[in-house]
CSV table of C-alpha atoms in Angstrom, one decimal:
chain,number,residue,atom,x,y,z
A,1,MET,CA,193.6,16.1,185.9
A,2,ARG,CA,194.4,17.1,189.1
A,3,GLY,CA,191.1,17.8,190.3
A,4,ARG,CA,191.2,17.4,193.8
A,5,LEU,CA,187.8,15.4,194.4
A,6,ARG,CA,189.3,12.2,191.6
A,7,SER,CA,192.6,12.2,193.8
A,8,MET,CA,190.7,10.9,196.4
A,9,PRO,CA,189.9,7.2,197.0
A,10,ILE,CA,185.9,7.0,196.6
A,11,PRO,CA,185.0,6.8,200.1
A,12,SER,CA,186.6,10.0,201.1
A,13,ARG,CA,184.7,11.2,197.7
A,14,PHE,CA,181.7,10.1,199.4
A,15,LEU,CA,182.0,11.6,202.7
A,16,VAL,CA,183.4,15.1,201.5
A,17,ALA,CA,180.5,15.5,199.2
A,18,LEU,CA,178.1,14.0,202.1
A,19,ILE,CA,179.6,16.4,204.6
A,20,GLY,CA,179.7,19.5,202.2
A,21,THR,CA,176.2,18.9,201.4
A,22,VAL,CA,174.8,17.9,204.8
A,23,THR,CA,176.5,21.0,206.3
A,24,ILE,CA,177.0,23.3,203.4
A,25,VAL,CA,173.9,23.2,201.1
A,26,GLY,CA,172.3,21.6,203.2
A,27,ALA,CA,171.9,24.4,206.0
A,28,THR,CA,171.6,26.9,202.8
A,29,ILE,CA,168.8,24.8,202.1
A,30,ILE,CA,167.1,24.6,205.5
A,31,ALA,CA,167.7,28.3,206.2
A,32,SER,CA,166.1,29.5,203.7
A,33,GLY,CA,163.4,27.0,203.3
A,34,SER,CA,163.7,24.2,200.7
A,35,SER,CA,160.7,24.6,198.1
A,36,ALA,CA,161.8,21.4,196.5
A,37,GLY,CA,160.4,18.3,197.7
A,38,SER,CA,158.4,20.3,200.9
A,39,GLY,CA,155.8,22.1,201.5
A,40,PRO,CA,154.8,25.2,203.3
A,41,SER,CA,153.4,24.4,206.5
A,42,ALA,CA,149.8,25.0,207.1
A,43,GLY,CA,148.4,28.3,206.7
A,44,ALA,CA,151.8,29.5,205.3
A,45,PRO,CA,151.1,31.3,201.7
A,46,VAL,CA,152.0,28.8,199.1
A,47,ASP,CA,155.5,30.3,197.1
A,48,ILE,CA,156.3,29.8,193.4
A,49,PRO,CA,158.2,27.1,193.6
A,50,THR,CA,155.7,24.9,195.4
A,51,ALA,CA,153.1,25.9,192.5
A,52,VAL,CA,154.7,24.7,190.2
A,53,GLU,CA,156.0,21.6,191.5
A,54,ALA,CA,152.2,20.9,192.9
A,55,TYR,CA,150.8,21.5,189.1
A,56,ALA,CA,153.9,20.3,187.4
A,57,GLY,CA,153.5,17.2,189.5
A,58,VAL,CA,157.2,16.3,190.1
A,59,THR,CA,159.9,18.6,192.3
A,60,ILE,CA,162.3,20.5,190.9
A,61,GLU,CA,164.8,18.5,192.0
A,62,GLN,CA,163.6,15.4,189.9
A,63,ILE,CA,163.5,17.1,186.4
A,64,GLN,CA,167.4,19.0,187.3
A,65,VAL,CA,168.5,15.3,188.0
A,66,ALA,CA,167.3,14.2,184.6
A,67,THR,CA,167.8,16.9,183.0
A,68,ASP,CA,171.5,16.5,183.7
A,69,ASN,CA,171.3,12.5,183.2
A,70,ARG,CA,170.6,13.4,179.3
A,71,ILE,CA,173.2,16.6,179.3
A,72,ALA,CA,175.4,13.9,179.9
A,73,LYS,CA,174.7,10.4,178.5
A,74,GLU,CA,174.2,12.8,175.4
A,75,ALA,CA,177.8,14.7,175.9
A,76,HIS,CA,179.8,11.5,176.7
A,77,ALA,CA,178.5,9.5,173.6
A,78,CYS,CA,179.8,12.8,171.0
A,79,VAL,CA,183.1,12.3,173.1
A,80,ALA,CA,182.7,8.4,172.1
A,81,ALA,CA,182.0,9.5,168.6
A,82,ALA,CA,184.7,12.1,168.3
A,83,GLY,CA,187.1,9.3,168.7
A,84,TRP,CA,188.5,10.1,172.4
A,85,ALA,CA,188.2,7.6,175.4
A,86,TYR,CA,185.6,8.8,177.8
A,87,PRO,CA,184.3,7.2,181.2
A,88,ASP,CA,181.1,5.4,180.8
A,89,PHE,CA,177.7,7.3,181.3
A,90,GLU,CA,176.6,6.8,185.2
A,91,PRO,CA,172.6,8.5,185.6
A,92,ARG,CA,172.2,9.7,188.8
A,93,THR,CA,169.6,9.5,191.5
A,94,ALA,CA,170.0,12.6,193.2
A,95,PRO,CA,171.6,16.1,192.1
A,96,GLU,CA,175.1,16.3,191.7
A,97,PRO,CA,176.4,17.3,195.1
A,98,VAL,CA,178.3,20.5,196.3
A,99,ILE,CA,181.3,20.5,198.1
A,100,ARG,CA,183.3,23.8,199.7
A,101,VAL,CA,186.9,23.8,199.3
A,102,THR,CA,188.5,26.7,201.4
A,103,VAL,CA,191.0,28.6,199.6
A,104,ALA,CA,194.1,27.5,202.2
A,105,GLU,CA,193.3,23.6,201.1
A,106,MET,CA,194.0,25.1,197.5
A,107,TYR,CA,197.1,26.3,197.9
A,108,LEU,CA,197.5,23.5,199.8
A,109,GLU,CA,196.8,21.1,196.9
A,110,GLN,CA,198.9,23.1,194.6
A,111,LEU,CA,201.8,22.4,197.1
A,112,THR,CA,201.6,19.1,197.3
A,113,ALA,CA,200.5,18.4,193.3
A,114,PRO,CA,203.0,16.4,191.3
A,115,SER,CA,205.1,18.7,189.4
A,116,THR,CA,205.4,16.9,186.6
A,117,ALA,CA,204.2,17.9,182.9
A,118,GLU,CA,201.1,17.2,182.1
A,119,PRO,CA,200.2,15.3,178.7
A,120,ASP,CA,199.2,17.2,175.9
A,121,ASP,CA,195.1,16.4,176.2
A,122,SER,CA,193.6,19.3,174.3
A,123,GLY,CA,191.8,17.8,171.2
A,124,ARG,CA,190.5,15.7,174.0
A,125,ALA,CA,189.9,18.5,176.3
A,126,ALA,CA,188.6,20.7,173.5
A,127,ALA,CA,185.7,17.5,172.1
A,128,GLU,CA,184.9,17.7,175.5
A,129,ASN,CA,184.2,20.9,176.4
A,130,ASP,CA,182.6,21.5,172.5
A,131,CYS,CA,180.0,18.4,173.7
A,132,TRP,CA,179.3,19.1,176.8
A,133,ARG,CA,178.4,23.0,175.5
A,134,GLY,CA,176.6,21.1,172.9
A,135,ALA,CA,174.3,19.2,175.0
A,136,ILE,CA,173.7,21.4,177.2
A,137,SER,CA,172.3,23.9,174.8
A,138,SER,CA,170.1,20.9,173.4
A,139,VAL,CA,168.8,19.6,176.0
A,140,GLN,CA,166.0,22.1,178.0
A,141,ASN,CA,165.8,21.8,181.6
A,142,PRO,CA,161.4,22.4,181.1
A,143,ILE,CA,160.6,23.5,185.1
A,144,SER,CA,164.2,25.8,184.3
A,145,GLU,CA,162.3,27.3,181.6
A,146,VAL,CA,159.3,27.9,183.4
A,147,LEU,CA,161.0,29.4,186.5
A,148,ALA,CA,163.1,31.5,183.9
A,149,TRP,CA,159.4,32.9,182.3
A,150,VAL,CA,158.5,34.0,186.2
A,151,ASP,CA,161.8,35.8,186.4
A,152,GLY,CA,160.6,37.7,183.3
A,153,GLU,CA,157.2,38.4,184.5
A,154,THR,CA,158.1,38.7,188.3
A,155,GLN,CA,160.0,42.3,187.9
A,156,GLY,CA,159.4,44.3,190.7
A,157,LEU,CA,157.4,42.1,192.8
A,158,TYR,CA,160.9,41.9,195.5
A,159,ASP,CA,161.2,45.7,195.9
A,160,GLY,CA,159.2,45.6,198.7
A,161,VAL,CA,160.8,42.9,200.6
A,162,GLY,CA,163.9,44.3,201.4
A,163,VAL,CA,162.5,47.6,203.1
A,164,ASP,CA,159.4,45.3,205.1
A,165,PRO,CA,160.2,46.0,208.9
A,166,ARG,CA,160.9,42.5,209.4
A,167,VAL,CA,163.1,42.2,206.6
A,168,LEU,CA,165.0,45.0,208.1
A,169,ALA,CA,164.9,44.1,211.3
A,170,ALA,CA,166.1,39.9,210.9
A,171,TRP,CA,169.2,41.4,208.7
A,172,ALA,CA,170.1,44.0,211.6
A,173,THR,CA,169.7,41.0,213.9
A,174,ALA,CA,172.2,39.3,212.0
A,175,GLN,CA,174.4,42.0,211.5
A,176,ARG,CA,175.0,42.6,215.1
A,177,CYS,CA,175.2,38.2,215.7
A,178,ILE,CA,178.5,38.5,213.1
A,179,ARG,CA,179.9,41.6,214.9
A,180,ASP,CA,179.2,39.3,218.6
A,181,ALA,CA,181.2,36.5,216.9
A,182,GLY,CA,184.1,38.6,216.6
A,183,TYR,CA,184.2,39.4,213.0
A,184,PRO,CA,183.5,43.2,212.9
A,185,SER,CA,184.5,42.9,209.1
A,186,VAL,CA,184.0,40.2,207.2
A,187,GLU,CA,185.4,40.9,204.1
A,188,ALA,CA,188.5,41.9,205.7
A,189,ILE,CA,188.8,39.1,207.7
A,190,GLN,CA,188.5,36.7,204.9
A,191,GLN,CA,190.8,38.7,202.4
A,192,SER,CA,193.3,38.5,205.5
A,193,LEU,CA,193.1,34.2,205.3
A,194,TRP,CA,193.8,34.6,201.7
A,195,GLU,CA,196.3,36.9,202.1
A,196,MET,CA,198.3,34.5,205.0
A,197,ALA,CA,197.5,31.2,203.0
A,198,ALA,CA,199.0,33.0,199.5
A,199,ALA,CA,201.4,34.0,201.7
A,200,VAL,CA,202.6,30.5,203.8
A,201,ALA,CA,202.9,29.2,199.8
A,202,ASP,CA,204.9,31.8,198.8
A,203,ARG,CA,207.3,31.1,201.7
A,204,VAL,CA,207.5,27.2,200.6
A,205,ALA,CA,208.3,28.5,196.6
A,206,VAL,CA,211.2,30.7,198.2
A,207,GLY,CA,212.3,27.7,200.5
A,208,SER,CA,212.3,29.6,203.3
A,209,LEU,CA,209.4,27.4,205.0
A,210,ASP,CA,208.9,23.6,204.9
A,211,LEU,CA,205.9,21.3,203.4
A,212,PRO,CA,204.9,20.4,206.9
A,213,ALA,CA,205.4,23.6,208.8
A,214,ALA,CA,202.8,24.7,205.6
A,215,GLU,CA,200.8,22.0,205.5
A,216,THR,CA,200.6,22.9,209.1
A,217,GLU,CA,200.0,26.4,208.7
A,218,LEU,CA,197.5,26.5,205.9
A,219,ALA,CA,195.8,23.3,207.5
A,220,GLU,CA,194.9,26.7,210.7
A,221,ILE,CA,193.7,28.7,208.4
A,222,ALA,CA,191.3,26.6,206.6
A,223,ALA,CA,189.9,25.7,210.3
A,224,ALA,CA,189.4,29.4,210.4
A,225,GLU,CA,187.9,30.1,207.3
A,226,ARG,CA,185.2,27.8,208.0
A,227,GLU,CA,184.9,29.1,211.4
A,228,LEU,CA,183.9,32.3,209.6
A,229,TRP,CA,181.4,30.7,207.5
A,230,ALA,CA,179.9,28.9,210.2
A,231,ALA,CA,179.4,32.2,212.3
A,232,ILE,CA,177.5,33.5,208.7
A,233,ASP,CA,175.8,30.9,208.3
A,234,ARG,CA,174.4,30.9,211.5
A,235,CYS,CA,174.2,34.3,211.7
A,236,GLN,CA,172.5,34.8,208.4
A,237,GLY,CA,170.0,31.9,208.4
A,238,PRO,CA,167.3,33.2,210.4
A,239,ALA,CA,167.3,36.5,208.5
A,240,MET,CA,166.9,34.3,205.3
A,241,VAL,CA,164.3,32.5,206.9
A,242,VAL,CA,162.2,35.3,207.6
A,243,GLU,CA,163.0,37.0,203.8
A,244,ARG,CA,161.9,33.8,202.4
A,245,SER,CA,159.1,34.5,204.4
A,246,VAL,CA,158.0,37.5,203.1
A,247,ALA,CA,159.1,37.3,200.0
A,248,ALA,CA,156.7,34.1,200.2
A,249,GLU,CA,154.0,36.9,200.4
A,250,ALA,CA,154.6,38.5,198.1
A,251,GLU,CA,154.3,35.6,195.4
A,252,SER,CA,150.9,34.2,196.6
A,253,ALA,CA,149.9,37.5,195.9
A,254,TRP,CA,151.3,37.1,192.9
A,255,LEU,CA,150.1,33.7,192.0
A,256,SER,CA,146.1,34.6,193.3
A,257,ILE,CA,146.0,36.8,189.7
A,258,ASN,CA,148.8,34.4,187.8
A,259,LEU,CA,148.1,30.9,188.8
A,260,GLU,CA,145.9,30.1,185.1
A,261,ARG,CA,149.1,31.8,183.4
A,262,LEU,CA,151.7,30.1,185.3
A,263,HIS,CA,149.9,26.1,184.5
A,264,ALA,CA,150.0,26.8,181.0
A,265,GLN,CA,153.1,27.4,180.9
A,266,ILE,CA,153.6,23.9,182.3
A,267,ASP,CA,150.9,22.5,180.0
A,268,SER,CA,153.0,23.5,177.5
A,269,ARG,CA,155.9,21.6,178.9
A,270,ARG,CA,154.4,18.8,179.8
A,271,ALA,CA,155.4,16.5,177.1
A,272,MET,CA,158.9,17.6,177.7
A,273,ILE,CA,158.6,16.7,181.7
A,274,GLU,CA,157.2,13.4,181.2
A,275,SER,CA,160.0,12.3,178.4
A,276,LEU,CA,162.2,13.6,180.9
A,277,ILE,CA,161.0,11.8,183.7
A,278,GLY,CA,159.9,8.8,182.0
A,279,SER,CA,163.6,8.4,180.0
B,1,MET,CA,181.3,30.8,174.9
B,2,PRO,CA,183.0,32.2,178.5
B,3,VAL,CA,185.0,28.9,178.3
B,4,THR,CA,187.1,30.0,175.8
B,5,ARG,CA,189.9,28.4,174.8
B,6,GLN,CA,193.3,29.4,173.8
B,7,SER,CA,196.4,27.2,172.0
B,8,ALA,CA,199.5,28.3,174.0
B,9,PRO,CA,201.1,31.0,173.3
B,10,PHE,CA,204.1,30.0,170.8
B,11,PRO,CA,206.5,32.5,170.2
B,12,ARG,CA,207.7,32.7,166.5
B,13,SER,CA,209.9,30.3,165.3
B,14,ARG,CA,213.0,31.8,163.3
B,15,ALA,CA,212.5,28.9,160.3
B,16,ASP,CA,208.7,30.6,160.1
B,17,GLN,CA,210.2,33.9,159.6
B,18,GLY,CA,211.1,33.5,156.0
B,19,ALA,CA,215.3,33.5,156.5
B,20,GLY,CA,218.2,34.5,154.1
B,21,GLY,CA,214.7,35.5,151.6
B,22,SER,CA,213.7,31.7,151.4
B,23,THR,CA,209.8,31.5,150.8
B,24,SER,CA,207.4,28.8,152.3
B,25,ALA,CA,207.2,27.3,148.9
B,26,GLY,CA,210.8,27.2,149.3
B,27,ARG,CA,211.2,24.7,152.7
B,28,ALA,CA,208.1,22.7,151.1
B,29,ALA,CA,209.7,21.8,148.6
B,30,GLY,CA,212.6,20.6,150.7
B,31,THR,CA,215.3,23.2,149.1
B,32,ASP,CA,218.2,23.8,152.1
B,33,GLN,CA,219.0,19.7,153.3
B,34,SER,CA,222.1,20.8,155.2
B,35,PRO,CA,223.4,19.4,158.5
B,36,VAL,CA,223.7,22.2,160.5
B,37,ASN,CA,220.4,23.5,159.4
B,38,ARG,CA,218.5,20.0,159.9
B,39,ALA,CA,219.9,20.3,163.3
B,40,PHE,CA,218.8,23.4,163.5
B,41,HIS,CA,215.0,22.7,162.2
B,42,LEU,CA,215.2,19.6,164.9
B,43,LEU,CA,215.9,22.1,167.8
B,44,VAL,CA,213.3,23.9,167.1
B,45,ALA,CA,210.6,21.6,166.4
B,46,LEU,CA,211.8,19.7,169.5
B,47,SER,CA,211.5,23.4,171.1
B,48,VAL,CA,208.1,24.0,170.2
B,49,GLY,CA,207.3,20.3,171.3
B,50,VAL,CA,208.6,20.9,174.6
B,51,PHE,CA,206.4,23.8,175.3
B,52,VAL,CA,203.5,22.6,173.9
B,53,LEU,CA,203.9,19.8,177.8
B,54,VAL,CA,204.7,22.4,179.8
B,55,ALA,CA,202.9,25.1,178.7
B,56,PRO,CA,201.0,26.9,181.4
B,57,THR,CA,197.1,27.1,181.3
B,58,PRO,CA,196.0,30.5,181.1
B,59,ALA,CA,191.9,30.7,183.6
B,60,GLN,CA,188.8,30.5,181.4
B,61,GLY,CA,186.0,30.2,183.2
B,62,GLN,CA,184.9,33.4,183.3
B,63,CYS,CA,187.2,34.6,180.2
B,64,ARG,CA,187.1,35.6,176.3
B,65,GLY,CA,190.5,35.2,175.9
B,66,LEU,CA,193.8,36.2,177.4
B,67,ASN,CA,193.0,39.1,179.5
B,68,ASN,CA,189.4,39.5,178.6
B,69,PRO,CA,187.3,39.4,181.3
B,70,TYR,CA,183.8,39.3,181.3
B,71,HIS,CA,180.3,39.3,183.3
B,72,THR,CA,176.7,37.6,183.2
B,73,GLY,CA,174.4,36.7,184.9
B,74,THR,CA,170.5,36.2,186.1
B,75,ALA,CA,167.4,37.9,186.6
B,76,TRP,CA,168.2,37.3,190.4
B,77,GLY,CA,172.3,37.0,190.9
B,78,ARG,CA,175.2,37.8,188.6
B,79,GLY,CA,178.8,37.1,188.4
B,80,GLY,CA,182.0,37.9,186.5
B,81,ALA,CA,185.9,37.7,186.8
B,82,ASN,CA,188.4,40.3,187.6
B,83,VAL,CA,190.8,41.6,185.8
B,84,ASN,CA,194.1,39.2,186.6
B,85,THR,CA,191.2,36.4,185.9
B,86,CYS,CA,192.4,35.6,182.5
B,87,ASP,CA,196.8,35.2,182.7
B,88,PHE,CA,198.1,31.9,182.7
B,89,ASP,CA,198.5,31.1,186.2
B,90,GLY,CA,195.0,29.2,186.8
B,91,TRP,CA,193.3,31.1,189.6
B,92,TYR,CA,189.8,32.7,188.2
B,93,TYR,CA,189.7,36.0,190.8
B,94,GLY,CA,186.5,37.4,190.4
B,95,TRP,CA,183.0,38.1,192.5
B,96,VAL,CA,179.1,37.0,192.7
B,97,GLN,CA,176.2,39.4,193.7
B,98,ASP,CA,172.5,38.2,195.0
B,99,ILE,CA,170.3,40.8,193.1
B,100,LEU,CA,166.6,39.8,194.8
B,101,THR,CA,165.1,40.4,197.7
B,102,ASP,CA,163.3,37.3,197.6
B,103,GLY,CA,164.6,34.8,200.6
B,104,TRP,CA,167.4,33.2,198.6
B,105,CYS,CA,171.3,33.5,198.4
B,106,VAL,CA,173.2,33.1,195.3
B,107,ASP,CA,175.5,30.7,195.2
B,108,TYR,CA,178.6,30.6,192.5
B,109,GLN,CA,179.9,26.7,191.6
B,110,TRP,CA,182.2,25.7,189.7
B,111,LYS,CA,184.0,22.3,188.2
B,112,ASP,CA,187.4,21.7,186.8
B,113,ASP,CA,186.3,19.1,184.7
B,114,TRP,CA,182.9,18.0,183.0
B,115,THR,CA,183.0,15.0,184.7
B,116,ASP,CA,184.3,15.5,188.1
B,117,PHE,CA,182.7,13.7,190.4
B,118,GLY,CA,180.3,16.8,192.0
B,119,TRP,CA,180.7,20.9,192.3
B,120,ASN,CA,182.7,23.0,193.9
B,121,GLN,CA,180.9,25.9,195.7
B,122,ALA,CA,183.6,29.0,195.3
B,123,ALA,CA,181.2,31.8,197.1
B,124,TYR,CA,177.9,31.8,198.7
B,125,THR,CA,176.0,35.7,199.6
B,126,CYS,CA,173.0,36.0,201.2
B,127,THR,CA,173.8,40.5,200.9
B,128,LEU,CA,171.9,42.3,198.5
B,129,ASN,CA,173.4,44.2,195.8
B,130,TYR,CA,177.2,43.4,197.7
B,131,LYS,CA,179.4,42.3,195.0
B,132,LEU,CA,181.0,39.7,197.1
B,133,PRO,CA,185.2,38.7,195.9
B,134,PHE,CA,186.1,35.0,196.0
B,135,HIS,CA,188.9,32.9,194.0
B,136,TYR,CA,189.6,30.0,193.2
B,137,SER,CA,192.3,27.3,191.8
B,138,ALA,CA,191.5,25.5,188.8
B,139,PRO,CA,194.6,24.2,187.0
B,140,ASP,CA,192.7,22.2,183.9
B,141,HIS,CA,191.5,24.3,181.0
B,142,ASP,CA,187.9,22.8,181.1
B,143,SER,CA,186.6,24.2,184.0
B,144,ALA,CA,182.5,25.1,184.2
B,145,PHE,CA,181.2,27.3,186.0
B,146,ARG,CA,177.4,28.7,186.9
B,147,ILE,CA,175.5,30.4,189.6
B,148,CYS,CA,172.7,29.1,191.3
B,149,LYS,CA,170.0,30.5,193.6
B,150,TRP,CA,168.6,27.0,195.6
B,151,GLN,CA,170.4,23.5,194.2
B,152,GLY,CA,168.5,22.6,191.1
B,153,ASN,CA,167.3,25.9,189.9
B,154,CYS,CA,171.6,26.7,188.7
B,155,ALA,CA,172.0,28.9,185.0
B,156,VAL,CA,175.1,28.0,183.0
B,157,ALA,CA,177.1,31.0,181.9
B,158,ASP,CA,176.4,32.2,178.7
B,159,LEU,CA,173.6,29.0,177.7
B,160,ASN,CA,171.2,29.6,180.1
B,161,TRP,CA,171.8,32.9,182.0
B,162,ASP,CA,169.3,35.5,180.4
B,163,PHE,CA,171.5,38.3,179.9
């Protein structure tokens, strides 16, 4: 296996995960207005995730971690039972980190990866895949089920949000912000950066560029990709806060009519929730 | 199954073509034991073995087999692969789409291996209905992917995606 995370020393993995999580996902959640673990400010409408967490008595994140642990435990036992060597199951106390890797960095990894053929691990990989998918199928996340029920019940709820004057104005501001940051077309620039990275890899492949020079060029492209992401996050963040706020108004109105039905959905899964949290 | 598994595309070997009119039963009975044929069979076996070790792995995440991409999604987000994803180069070319103005963005994440430390974010979009293109390299053949609308609310393809 050649996962880039696995190839890093452990402290580096944590550092990358920490940086990635804090700068990207954290920024996204903060910008969007997180529900998990943080209630609305006084006077703000109560949105659906907050109402679910309040009645369930757990956070969505807690249930996700508990579900992931049960899935992993089952999958690890399954692979071992199939006769393959496999890492020991280690329960998590927090969600799996999410990191963002640029396309340029992926090309760099390909260029620097060992070229030797890997041993044929298709048998182990097949067992691993079957076991994980089987575990995911058999271990249900009760809160995800409730949220899926909500999705079905709230079709059309957000139709008015996209045309709300506050949301339209916020998105117009976001688009101006991105243009002012020097990106008249985010898509075109992104595509251009990808093509530049691919071209560097191609030049290495044909021998017209050596690896140190390629590393320098790809690092510059990766930095440009990250600058683009930062501009998108910085410009779209405020628009998402406005959109989330208007959407929460719609959710609050829905809750005022459907709260008992929502509670019934949670109550019907109470035993599952308690079982997961207690395990 | 979104993470389908394909055998390496073995070329049919001459040994399996019934050369000289011999039948499988005849080969199984070991009727032809000349040194030349034994050497030939050994070469074929070695060739197949080497091919198994070095055969490239097709991108699998959003494929139902070679040259067969698909798309799927939830009530709030969709994802799919482009036609050149399901080949043999390990690069995934796809798109992700936020289809609801609920104030949440949509995030496409993947893992090279189920036991990886965390998820890699390949694309993230907040723009309603825009099919954001992306691509990433996953050299292994047991990769997984999911879409999330916030951390803790993720859907794994074909298992708990709504449609």
